[in-house]
Amino acid sequence: MRKCVYCSSEVPAERAMQICDKCGVGVWGKKQWEHIKKTTDEAQDKGDLNFNSGECLERKRAA
């Protein structure tokens, strides 16, 4: 488990952002937070959030 950057509560390791649900809803509201979680988790699954990963760059060059 990782820690929320705002309140230090636990955040699931598989989540793309280090923000807990309580803080996410508090900042963006429930509907927007659910959308943000969905899109960032999907981007992470595709490898789009691996900015400094040499493997990611090689994969993009090969495509």
PDB file of C-alpha atoms in Angstrom:
ATOM      1  CA  MET A   1       0.000   0.000   0.000  1.00  0.00           C
ATOM      2  CA  ARG A   2       1.047   3.565  -0.737  1.00  0.00           C
ATOM      3  CA  LYS A   3       0.079   6.757   1.086  1.00  0.00           C
ATOM      4  CA  CYS A   4      -2.208   9.575  -0.091  1.00  0.00           C
ATOM      5  CA  VAL A   5      -0.229  12.716  -0.914  1.00  0.00           C
ATOM      6  CA  TYR A   6      -2.833  14.868   0.877  1.00  0.00           C
ATOM      7  CA  CYS A   7      -3.737  12.992   4.085  1.00  0.00           C
ATOM      8  CA  SER A   8      -1.294  10.036   4.251  1.00  0.00           C
ATOM      9  CA  SER A   9      -4.063   7.423   4.417  1.00  0.00           C
ATOM     10  CA  GLU A  10      -3.499   4.168   2.533  1.00  0.00           C
ATOM     11  CA  VAL A  11      -4.030   4.012  -1.231  1.00  0.00           C
ATOM     12  CA  PRO A  12      -4.148   0.718  -3.188  1.00  0.00           C
ATOM     13  CA  ALA A  13      -0.808  -0.049  -4.865  1.00  0.00           C
ATOM     14  CA  GLU A  14      -2.466  -0.663  -8.231  1.00  0.00           C
ATOM     15  CA  ARG A  15      -4.012   2.834  -8.381  1.00  0.00           C
ATOM     16  CA  ALA A  16      -2.314   5.197 -10.838  1.00  0.00           C
ATOM     17  CA  MET A  17      -2.609   8.261  -8.580  1.00  0.00           C
ATOM     18  CA  GLN A  18      -1.499   8.478  -4.959  1.00  0.00           C
ATOM     19  CA  ILE A  19      -4.748  10.080  -3.820  1.00  0.00           C
ATOM     20  CA  CYS A  20      -7.321   8.376  -1.578  1.00  0.00           C
ATOM     21  CA  ASP A  21     -11.026   8.393  -2.415  1.00  0.00           C
ATOM     22  CA  LYS A  22     -11.894  10.785   0.431  1.00  0.00           C
ATOM     23  CA  CYS A  23      -9.423  13.427  -0.775  1.00  0.00           C
ATOM     24  CA  GLY A  24     -10.227  12.826  -4.449  1.00  0.00           C
ATOM     25  CA  VAL A  25     -13.939  13.388  -3.853  1.00  0.00           C
ATOM     26  CA  GLY A  26     -13.169  16.392  -1.655  1.00  0.00           C
ATOM     27  CA  VAL A  27     -11.090  18.039  -4.389  1.00  0.00           C
ATOM     28  CA  TRP A  28     -12.975  17.096  -7.583  1.00  0.00           C
ATOM     29  CA  GLY A  29     -16.397  15.812  -6.478  1.00  0.00           C
ATOM     30  CA  LYS A  30     -17.658  12.222  -6.740  1.00  0.00           C
ATOM     31  CA  LYS A  31     -18.506  12.089 -10.459  1.00  0.00           C
ATOM     32  CA  GLN A  32     -15.296  13.753 -11.664  1.00  0.00           C
ATOM     33  CA  TRP A  33     -13.142  11.712  -9.248  1.00  0.00           C
ATOM     34  CA  GLU A  34     -14.591   8.431 -10.550  1.00  0.00           C
ATOM     35  CA  HIS A  35     -13.807   9.551 -14.108  1.00  0.00           C
ATOM     36  CA  ILE A  36     -10.258  10.620 -13.169  1.00  0.00           C
ATOM     37  CA  LYS A  37      -9.579   7.267 -11.458  1.00  0.00           C
ATOM     38  CA  LYS A  38     -10.954   5.341 -14.428  1.00  0.00           C
ATOM     39  CA  THR A  39      -8.960   7.190 -17.082  1.00  0.00           C
ATOM     40  CA  THR A  40      -5.670   7.296 -15.162  1.00  0.00           C
ATOM     41  CA  ASP A  41      -5.910   3.607 -14.247  1.00  0.00           C
ATOM     42  CA  GLU A  42      -6.605   2.749 -17.909  1.00  0.00           C
ATOM     43  CA  ALA A  43      -3.644   4.869 -19.020  1.00  0.00           C
ATOM     44  CA  GLN A  44      -1.425   3.115 -16.482  1.00  0.00           C
ATOM     45  CA  ASP A  45      -2.574  -0.297 -17.743  1.00  0.00           C
ATOM     46  CA  LYS A  46      -1.642   0.720 -21.313  1.00  0.00           C
ATOM     47  CA  GLY A  47       1.758   1.969 -20.155  1.00  0.00           C
ATOM     48  CA  ASP A  48       1.060   5.604 -20.993  1.00  0.00           C
ATOM     49  CA  LEU A  49       2.155   6.799 -17.532  1.00  0.00           C
ATOM     50  CA  ASN A  50       5.634   5.260 -17.671  1.00  0.00           C
ATOM     51  CA  PHE A  51       7.266   8.550 -18.690  1.00  0.00           C
ATOM     52  CA  ASN A  52      10.830   7.671 -17.760  1.00  0.00           C
ATOM     53  CA  SER A  53      10.727   4.021 -18.693  1.00  0.00           C
ATOM     54  CA  GLY A  54      13.213   3.059 -21.395  1.00  0.00           C
ATOM     55  CA  GLU A  55      11.098  -0.015 -22.098  1.00  0.00           C
ATOM     56  CA  CYS A  56       8.082   2.193 -22.825  1.00  0.00           C
ATOM     57  CA  LEU A  57      10.093   4.345 -25.232  1.00  0.00           C
ATOM     58  CA  GLU A  58      11.411   1.296 -27.078  1.00  0.00           C
ATOM     59  CA  ARG A  59       7.885  -0.076 -27.402  1.00  0.00           C
ATOM     60  CA  LYS A  60       6.640   3.215 -28.889  1.00  0.00           C
ATOM     61  CA  ARG A  61       9.529   3.354 -31.357  1.00  0.00           C
ATOM     62  CA  ALA A  62       8.798  -0.189 -32.515  1.00  0.00           C
ATOM     63  CA  ALA A  63       5.100   0.588 -33.125  1.00  0.00           C
TER      64      ALA A  63
END
